Amino acid sequence: MQRLITSFAALAALSLSVVVASAQTKSGIDKLYILNCGEGVAGDISRWSPGLNVGKSMDFVDNCYLIDHAQGWMLWDTGVADAIAAMPDGQAPADPRMTRWRRPKTLASQLDALGVKPADIKYVAVSHTHPDHIGNVELFPKSMLLVQKAEYEWPNPTGVGRFKPEHPVTKLEGDHDVFGDGSVMIISTPGHTPGHQSLLVKLPKTGALLLTGDAVHFRSNWENRGVPENNADKEKTLASMQRMADLLAKEKAQLWINHDKAQRDTLKMAPEFYD
Ligand SMILES: [Zn+2]
């Protein structure tokens, strides 16, 4: 009897380890690259945290993130337009308090250096439709766009749509599990724009990362819960920041702030990667 119990316990332990192993290998995510999608100088950072640091300028960066998944490549944000790379002084903003963007490297050249062709990109997801995030969407005319319906349908002051009508698109209404394995989750974070979204990525070794988009612009802006003066909705912005804080705690995730140069200076850029 004792022997039977022992072998039963061994069998149970074995089947448990099989279950654990299959749960661990279920995720198809492999690695994440950070691409340089712009560098700039913000004229007055009190635009983003009203009343604080009035008149103070700050260096900004703009990142794109390339995800290698067994089901295909995904690009998160496309940065400022590659055409800006040809402008030695960068592109001056309409409002000098905003950001003058330069492009030290094109997005196309960085993908090429990694051996990735635009046609290889299965999904292009953008945090929102400001020009420093959608500048190169049409480099990927066949890639499936993942964008919130509220953002897609947000009226554009120029009277035309925010995307080419013929571009394949999945219009999302809330959170979305991109590959169906929980490794890459689009998180709805409205406020900066009506359909703003952020991205939760769960890497095998690095662990969980929350990519902000522009739900927050730089570290002190996050800490003081600054709501930029031109945001679409102040209350939704604050609710989204709280949701992100809760998610960081629940997932034990790192917060990667897209435009924060001080943070990005501590991170590895492509061709190095996070796995
Ligand atoms: Zn931005």
mmCIF file of C-alpha atoms and ligand atoms in Angstrom:
data_model
loop_
_atom_site.group_PDB
_atom_site.id
_atom_site.type_symbol
_atom_site.label_atom_id
_atom_site.label_comp_id
_atom_site.label_asym_id
_atom_site.label_seq_id
_atom_site.Cartn_x
_atom_site.Cartn_y
_atom_site.Cartn_z
ATOM 1 C CA MET A 1 0.000 0.000 0.000
ATOM 2 C CA GLN A 2 2.799 2.353 0.967
ATOM 3 C CA ARG A 3 4.457 1.628 -2.371
ATOM 4 C CA LEU A 4 1.256 2.339 -4.209
ATOM 5 C CA ILE A 5 0.865 5.702 -2.439
ATOM 6 C CA THR A 6 4.476 6.568 -3.209
ATOM 7 C CA SER A 7 4.129 5.777 -6.893
ATOM 8 C CA PHE A 8 0.828 7.631 -7.036
ATOM 9 C CA ALA A 9 2.508 10.674 -5.490
ATOM 10 C CA ALA A 10 5.350 10.383 -7.989
ATOM 11 C CA LEU A 11 2.870 10.180 -10.838
ATOM 12 C CA ALA A 12 0.979 13.225 -9.533
ATOM 13 C CA ALA A 13 4.225 15.158 -9.219
ATOM 14 C CA LEU A 14 5.185 14.177 -12.756
ATOM 15 C CA SER A 15 1.852 15.235 -14.247
ATOM 16 C CA LEU A 16 2.050 18.509 -12.312
ATOM 17 C CA SER A 17 5.498 19.220 -13.737
ATOM 18 C CA VAL A 18 4.188 18.494 -17.240
ATOM 19 C CA VAL A 19 1.344 20.992 -16.674
ATOM 20 C CA VAL A 20 3.777 23.626 -15.374
ATOM 21 C CA ALA A 21 6.152 23.049 -18.301
ATOM 22 C CA SER A 22 3.382 23.374 -20.874
ATOM 23 C CA ALA A 23 2.103 26.549 -19.194
ATOM 24 C CA GLN A 24 5.625 27.997 -19.366
ATOM 25 C CA THR A 25 6.139 27.138 -23.028
ATOM 26 C CA LYS A 26 2.681 28.267 -24.074
ATOM 27 C CA SER A 27 3.789 31.889 -24.521
ATOM 28 C CA GLY A 28 5.234 32.458 -27.986
ATOM 29 C CA ILE A 29 7.040 35.718 -27.249
ATOM 30 C CA ASP A 30 10.781 35.641 -27.856
ATOM 31 C CA LYS A 31 12.290 39.117 -27.632
ATOM 32 C CA LEU A 32 11.774 42.860 -27.750
ATOM 33 C CA TYR A 33 13.975 45.475 -29.437
ATOM 34 C CA ILE A 34 13.933 49.215 -28.715
ATOM 35 C CA LEU A 35 14.325 51.288 -31.887
ATOM 36 C CA ASN A 36 15.328 54.956 -32.066
ATOM 37 C CA CYS A 37 12.242 56.677 -33.455
ATOM 38 C CA GLY A 38 13.238 60.263 -32.726
ATOM 39 C CA GLU A 39 15.220 62.587 -30.483
ATOM 40 C CA GLY A 40 14.147 66.086 -29.636
ATOM 41 C CA VAL A 41 13.988 69.022 -27.293
ATOM 42 C CA ALA A 42 10.759 69.981 -25.580
ATOM 43 C CA GLY A 43 10.544 73.775 -25.258
ATOM 44 C CA ASP A 44 8.623 74.029 -21.983
ATOM 45 C CA ILE A 45 7.801 70.927 -19.956
ATOM 46 C CA SER A 46 5.103 72.716 -17.932
ATOM 47 C CA ARG A 47 2.877 71.908 -20.927
ATOM 48 C CA TRP A 48 2.803 68.337 -19.620
ATOM 49 C CA SER A 49 2.638 69.094 -15.877
ATOM 50 C CA PRO A 50 0.867 72.479 -15.662
ATOM 51 C CA GLY A 51 2.332 74.850 -13.067
ATOM 52 C CA LEU A 52 5.555 72.877 -12.633
ATOM 53 C CA ASN A 53 8.955 73.659 -14.192
ATOM 54 C CA VAL A 54 7.564 76.632 -16.115
ATOM 55 C CA GLY A 55 9.873 77.599 -18.971
ATOM 56 C CA LYS A 56 12.175 74.621 -18.425
ATOM 57 C CA SER A 57 13.175 72.679 -21.526
ATOM 58 C CA MET A 58 14.037 68.979 -21.561
ATOM 59 C CA ASP A 59 15.543 66.501 -23.997
ATOM 60 C CA PHE A 60 12.989 63.957 -25.164
ATOM 61 C CA VAL A 61 13.346 60.678 -26.998
ATOM 62 C CA ASP A 62 10.790 58.768 -29.029
ATOM 63 C CA ASN A 63 10.884 54.969 -29.058
ATOM 64 C CA CYS A 64 9.420 52.256 -31.208
ATOM 65 C CA TYR A 65 9.371 48.694 -29.924
ATOM 66 C CA LEU A 66 9.707 45.631 -32.129
ATOM 67 C CA ILE A 67 8.400 42.340 -30.748
ATOM 68 C CA ASP A 68 9.513 38.950 -32.040
ATOM 69 C CA HIS A 69 6.744 36.400 -31.461
ATOM 70 C CA ALA A 70 6.369 32.859 -32.835
ATOM 71 C CA GLN A 71 3.213 34.001 -34.652
ATOM 72 C CA GLY A 72 4.947 36.979 -36.296
ATOM 73 C CA TRP A 73 6.531 40.394 -35.784
ATOM 74 C CA MET A 74 4.713 43.222 -34.074
ATOM 75 C CA LEU A 75 5.679 46.904 -34.063
ATOM 76 C CA TRP A 76 4.487 49.174 -31.278
ATOM 77 C CA ASP A 77 4.424 52.814 -32.468
ATOM 78 C CA THR A 78 6.191 54.076 -35.592
ATOM 79 C CA GLY A 79 7.776 57.327 -34.373
ATOM 80 C CA VAL A 80 8.282 60.575 -36.238
ATOM 81 C CA ALA A 81 8.286 60.346 -40.029
ATOM 82 C CA ASP A 82 11.459 58.963 -41.593
ATOM 83 C CA ALA A 83 11.526 62.076 -43.843
ATOM 84 C CA ILE A 84 12.635 64.092 -40.778
ATOM 85 C CA ALA A 85 15.986 62.253 -40.944
ATOM 86 C CA ALA A 86 16.814 64.466 -43.953
ATOM 87 C CA MET A 87 16.257 67.692 -41.961
ATOM 88 C CA PRO A 88 19.554 68.662 -40.254
ATOM 89 C CA ASP A 89 17.843 70.942 -37.728
ATOM 90 C CA GLY A 90 14.853 68.690 -37.284
ATOM 91 C CA GLN A 91 11.225 69.662 -37.553
ATOM 92 C CA ALA A 92 10.219 72.816 -35.685
ATOM 93 C CA PRO A 93 6.910 72.529 -33.809
ATOM 94 C CA ALA A 94 4.041 74.950 -34.454
ATOM 95 C CA ASP A 95 4.162 75.888 -30.754
ATOM 96 C CA PRO A 96 7.725 76.504 -29.450
ATOM 97 C CA ARG A 97 6.727 75.016 -26.086
ATOM 98 C CA MET A 98 6.333 71.651 -27.798
ATOM 99 C CA THR A 99 9.038 69.354 -29.177
ATOM 100 C CA ARG A 100 11.484 69.929 -32.030
ATOM 101 C CA TRP A 101 12.081 66.424 -33.387
ATOM 102 C CA ARG A 102 15.149 65.077 -35.144
ATOM 103 C CA ARG A 103 15.589 61.585 -36.574
ATOM 104 C CA PRO A 104 19.150 60.302 -36.211
ATOM 105 C CA LYS A 105 18.190 57.017 -37.919
ATOM 106 C CA THR A 106 15.234 56.037 -40.042
ATOM 107 C CA LEU A 107 12.893 53.295 -38.892
ATOM 108 C CA ALA A 108 13.350 51.568 -42.265
ATOM 109 C CA SER A 109 17.147 51.391 -41.834
ATOM 110 C CA GLN A 110 16.858 49.958 -38.316
ATOM 111 C CA LEU A 111 14.482 47.205 -39.444
ATOM 112 C CA ASP A 112 16.780 46.480 -42.371
ATOM 113 C CA ALA A 113 19.763 46.155 -40.023
ATOM 114 C CA LEU A 114 17.811 43.490 -38.112
ATOM 115 C CA GLY A 115 16.936 41.661 -41.323
ATOM 116 C CA VAL A 116 13.234 42.471 -40.957
ATOM 117 C CA LYS A 117 11.310 43.633 -44.024
ATOM 118 C CA PRO A 118 8.263 45.891 -43.638
ATOM 119 C CA ALA A 119 6.162 43.124 -45.213
ATOM 120 C CA ASP A 120 7.272 40.786 -42.388
ATOM 121 C CA ILE A 121 5.473 42.916 -39.798
ATOM 122 C CA LYS A 122 2.196 41.203 -38.988
ATOM 123 C CA TYR A 123 0.798 43.804 -36.607
ATOM 124 C CA VAL A 124 1.377 47.539 -36.248
ATOM 125 C CA ALA A 125 -0.192 48.916 -33.099
ATOM 126 C CA VAL A 126 0.007 52.602 -32.243
ATOM 127 C CA SER A 127 -0.519 54.145 -28.837
ATOM 128 C CA HIS A 128 -2.378 57.075 -30.424
ATOM 129 C CA THR A 129 -2.525 59.193 -33.559
ATOM 130 C CA HIS A 130 -0.191 62.113 -32.774
ATOM 131 C CA PRO A 131 2.453 62.635 -35.494
ATOM 132 C CA ASP A 132 5.383 61.425 -33.359
ATOM 133 C CA HIS A 133 3.717 57.994 -33.116
ATOM 134 C CA ILE A 134 2.109 57.435 -36.521
ATOM 135 C CA GLY A 135 4.819 58.984 -38.716
ATOM 136 C CA ASN A 136 5.606 55.753 -40.561
ATOM 137 C CA VAL A 137 2.375 53.742 -40.511
ATOM 138 C CA GLU A 138 2.322 53.675 -44.314
ATOM 139 C CA LEU A 139 5.700 51.929 -44.450
ATOM 140 C CA PHE A 140 3.542 48.904 -43.578
ATOM 141 C CA PRO A 141 0.534 49.051 -45.937
ATOM 142 C CA LYS A 142 -0.258 45.335 -45.546
ATOM 143 C CA SER A 143 0.233 45.055 -41.783
ATOM 144 C CA MET A 144 -2.840 44.782 -39.597
ATOM 145 C CA LEU A 145 -3.324 47.984 -37.599
ATOM 146 C CA LEU A 146 -4.423 47.510 -34.003
ATOM 147 C CA VAL A 147 -6.076 50.729 -32.887
ATOM 148 C CA GLN A 148 -8.958 51.678 -30.665
ATOM 149 C CA LYS A 149 -12.208 52.401 -32.488
ATOM 150 C CA ALA A 150 -12.466 55.659 -30.508
ATOM 151 C CA GLU A 151 -9.085 56.753 -31.890
ATOM 152 C CA TYR A 152 -9.777 55.594 -35.439
ATOM 153 C CA GLU A 153 -13.023 57.507 -35.543
ATOM 154 C CA TRP A 154 -11.758 60.605 -33.670
ATOM 155 C CA PRO A 155 -12.545 63.522 -36.008
ATOM 156 C CA ASN A 156 -9.397 64.939 -37.596
ATOM 157 C CA PRO A 157 -9.125 68.732 -37.876
ATOM 158 C CA THR A 158 -8.021 68.342 -41.496
ATOM 159 C CA GLY A 159 -11.299 66.611 -42.280
ATOM 160 C CA VAL A 160 -9.738 63.374 -43.559
ATOM 161 C CA GLY A 161 -9.452 60.095 -41.667
ATOM 162 C CA ARG A 162 -6.549 59.443 -39.315
ATOM 163 C CA PHE A 163 -5.533 56.394 -41.367
ATOM 164 C CA LYS A 164 -5.846 55.486 -45.025
ATOM 165 C CA PRO A 165 -9.243 53.819 -45.429
ATOM 166 C CA GLU A 166 -7.677 50.936 -47.383
ATOM 167 C CA HIS A 167 -5.192 50.077 -44.590
ATOM 168 C CA PRO A 168 -6.195 46.763 -42.894
ATOM 169 C CA VAL A 169 -7.361 47.550 -39.377
ATOM 170 C CA THR A 170 -8.803 45.885 -36.321
ATOM 171 C CA LYS A 171 -10.777 48.492 -34.388
ATOM 172 C CA LEU A 172 -10.526 47.629 -30.724
ATOM 173 C CA GLU A 173 -12.957 48.447 -27.966
ATOM 174 C CA GLY A 174 -10.881 48.058 -24.811
ATOM 175 C CA ASP A 175 -8.089 45.649 -23.889
ATOM 176 C CA HIS A 176 -6.852 43.092 -26.414
ATOM 177 C CA ASP A 177 -4.704 39.952 -26.131
ATOM 178 C CA VAL A 178 -2.731 40.293 -29.390
ATOM 179 C CA PHE A 179 -1.452 36.718 -29.805
ATOM 180 C CA GLY A 180 -3.989 34.930 -27.602
ATOM 181 C CA ASP A 181 -1.322 33.709 -25.172
ATOM 182 C CA GLY A 182 -1.289 36.653 -22.732
ATOM 183 C CA SER A 183 2.253 37.667 -23.691
ATOM 184 C CA VAL A 184 1.305 40.956 -25.379
ATOM 185 C CA MET A 185 -1.745 42.812 -24.109
ATOM 186 C CA ILE A 186 -3.047 46.116 -25.411
ATOM 187 C CA ILE A 187 -4.345 48.065 -22.429
ATOM 188 C CA SER A 188 -6.923 50.779 -23.012
ATOM 189 C CA THR A 189 -5.673 54.027 -21.390
ATOM 190 C CA PRO A 190 -7.829 56.861 -22.760
ATOM 191 C CA GLY A 191 -7.342 60.501 -21.799
ATOM 192 C CA HIS A 192 -4.342 61.856 -23.701
ATOM 193 C CA THR A 193 -6.477 61.142 -26.774
ATOM 194 C CA PRO A 194 -9.923 59.472 -26.920
ATOM 195 C CA GLY A 195 -8.562 56.042 -27.870
ATOM 196 C CA HIS A 196 -5.095 56.087 -26.340
ATOM 197 C CA GLN A 197 -3.654 52.662 -25.489
ATOM 198 C CA SER A 198 -0.607 51.249 -23.692
ATOM 199 C CA LEU A 199 1.089 47.844 -24.007
ATOM 200 C CA LEU A 200 1.795 45.162 -21.413
ATOM 201 C CA VAL A 201 4.546 42.800 -22.579
ATOM 202 C CA LYS A 202 5.563 39.676 -20.653
ATOM 203 C CA LEU A 203 9.053 38.549 -21.611
ATOM 204 C CA PRO A 204 10.433 35.159 -20.551
ATOM 205 C CA LYS A 205 13.523 36.478 -18.694
ATOM 206 C CA THR A 206 13.015 40.233 -18.343
ATOM 207 C CA GLY A 207 9.498 39.823 -16.963
ATOM 208 C CA ALA A 208 6.602 42.229 -17.405
ATOM 209 C CA LEU A 209 6.964 45.675 -18.975
ATOM 210 C CA LEU A 210 4.300 48.333 -19.334
ATOM 211 C CA LEU A 211 4.998 50.546 -22.355
ATOM 212 C CA THR A 212 3.266 53.838 -21.644
ATOM 213 C CA GLY A 213 2.648 55.416 -25.001
ATOM 214 C CA ASP A 214 1.878 59.011 -23.995
ATOM 215 C CA ALA A 215 -0.294 58.177 -20.985
ATOM 216 C CA VAL A 216 2.689 59.796 -19.220
ATOM 217 C CA HIS A 217 5.622 61.696 -20.760
ATOM 218 C CA PHE A 218 8.501 61.590 -18.274
ATOM 219 C CA ARG A 219 9.241 60.375 -14.738
ATOM 220 C CA SER A 220 8.288 63.482 -12.738
ATOM 221 C CA ASN A 221 5.194 63.868 -14.924
ATOM 222 C CA TRP A 222 4.182 60.357 -13.725
ATOM 223 C CA GLU A 223 5.055 61.034 -10.097
ATOM 224 C CA ASN A 224 3.111 64.308 -9.933
ATOM 225 C CA ARG A 225 0.231 62.910 -12.027
ATOM 226 C CA GLY A 226 0.528 65.827 -14.430
ATOM 227 C CA VAL A 227 -2.223 66.103 -17.013
ATOM 228 C CA PRO A 228 -0.980 67.824 -20.168
ATOM 229 C CA GLU A 229 -2.933 70.964 -20.991
ATOM 230 C CA ASN A 230 -4.085 69.714 -24.401
ATOM 231 C CA ASN A 231 -5.239 66.260 -23.299
ATOM 232 C CA ALA A 232 -8.632 65.182 -24.610
ATOM 233 C CA ASP A 233 -10.010 64.283 -21.160
ATOM 234 C CA LYS A 234 -8.494 65.120 -17.757
ATOM 235 C CA GLU A 235 -10.558 62.704 -15.637
ATOM 236 C CA LYS A 236 -9.906 59.794 -18.010
ATOM 237 C CA THR A 237 -6.195 60.636 -18.018
ATOM 238 C CA LEU A 238 -6.044 60.393 -14.220
ATOM 239 C CA ALA A 239 -8.126 57.197 -14.199
ATOM 240 C CA SER A 240 -5.799 55.637 -16.784
ATOM 241 C CA MET A 241 -2.720 56.549 -14.712
ATOM 242 C CA GLN A 242 -4.308 54.917 -11.660
ATOM 243 C CA ARG A 243 -5.142 51.827 -13.707
ATOM 244 C CA MET A 244 -1.519 51.656 -14.857
ATOM 245 C CA ALA A 245 -0.256 51.987 -11.269
ATOM 246 C CA ASP A 246 -2.545 49.109 -10.222
ATOM 247 C CA LEU A 247 -1.369 47.014 -13.152
ATOM 248 C CA LEU A 248 2.301 47.648 -12.316
ATOM 249 C CA ALA A 249 1.703 46.368 -8.797
ATOM 250 C CA LYS A 250 -0.359 43.356 -9.904
ATOM 251 C CA GLU A 251 2.045 42.265 -12.659
ATOM 252 C CA LYS A 252 5.240 43.373 -10.867
ATOM 253 C CA ALA A 253 5.941 45.206 -14.117
ATOM 254 C CA GLN A 254 8.501 47.860 -15.016
ATOM 255 C CA LEU A 255 7.141 51.154 -16.354
ATOM 256 C CA TRP A 256 8.878 52.139 -19.578
ATOM 257 C CA ILE A 257 8.045 55.756 -20.389
ATOM 258 C CA ASN A 258 8.281 56.334 -24.131
ATOM 259 C CA HIS A 259 9.569 59.915 -24.193
ATOM 260 C CA ASP A 260 11.762 59.753 -21.039
ATOM 261 C CA LYS A 261 15.356 60.223 -22.172
ATOM 262 C CA ALA A 262 16.900 59.703 -18.726
ATOM 263 C CA GLN A 263 15.282 56.279 -18.536
ATOM 264 C CA ARG A 264 16.047 55.311 -22.114
ATOM 265 C CA ASP A 265 19.704 56.172 -21.586
ATOM 266 C CA THR A 266 19.762 53.243 -19.135
ATOM 267 C CA LEU A 267 18.194 50.759 -21.607
ATOM 268 C CA LYS A 268 19.688 48.626 -24.382
ATOM 269 C CA MET A 269 18.914 49.763 -27.928
ATOM 270 C CA ALA A 270 18.673 47.511 -31.025
ATOM 271 C CA PRO A 271 20.446 45.422 -32.153
ATOM 272 C CA GLU A 272 20.668 44.495 -28.477
ATOM 273 C CA PHE A 273 17.377 43.161 -27.149
ATOM 274 C CA TYR A 274 15.390 42.056 -24.135
ATOM 275 C CA ASP A 275 14.252 38.454 -23.894
HETATM 276 ZN ZN ZN B 1 4.327 61.498 -28.141
#
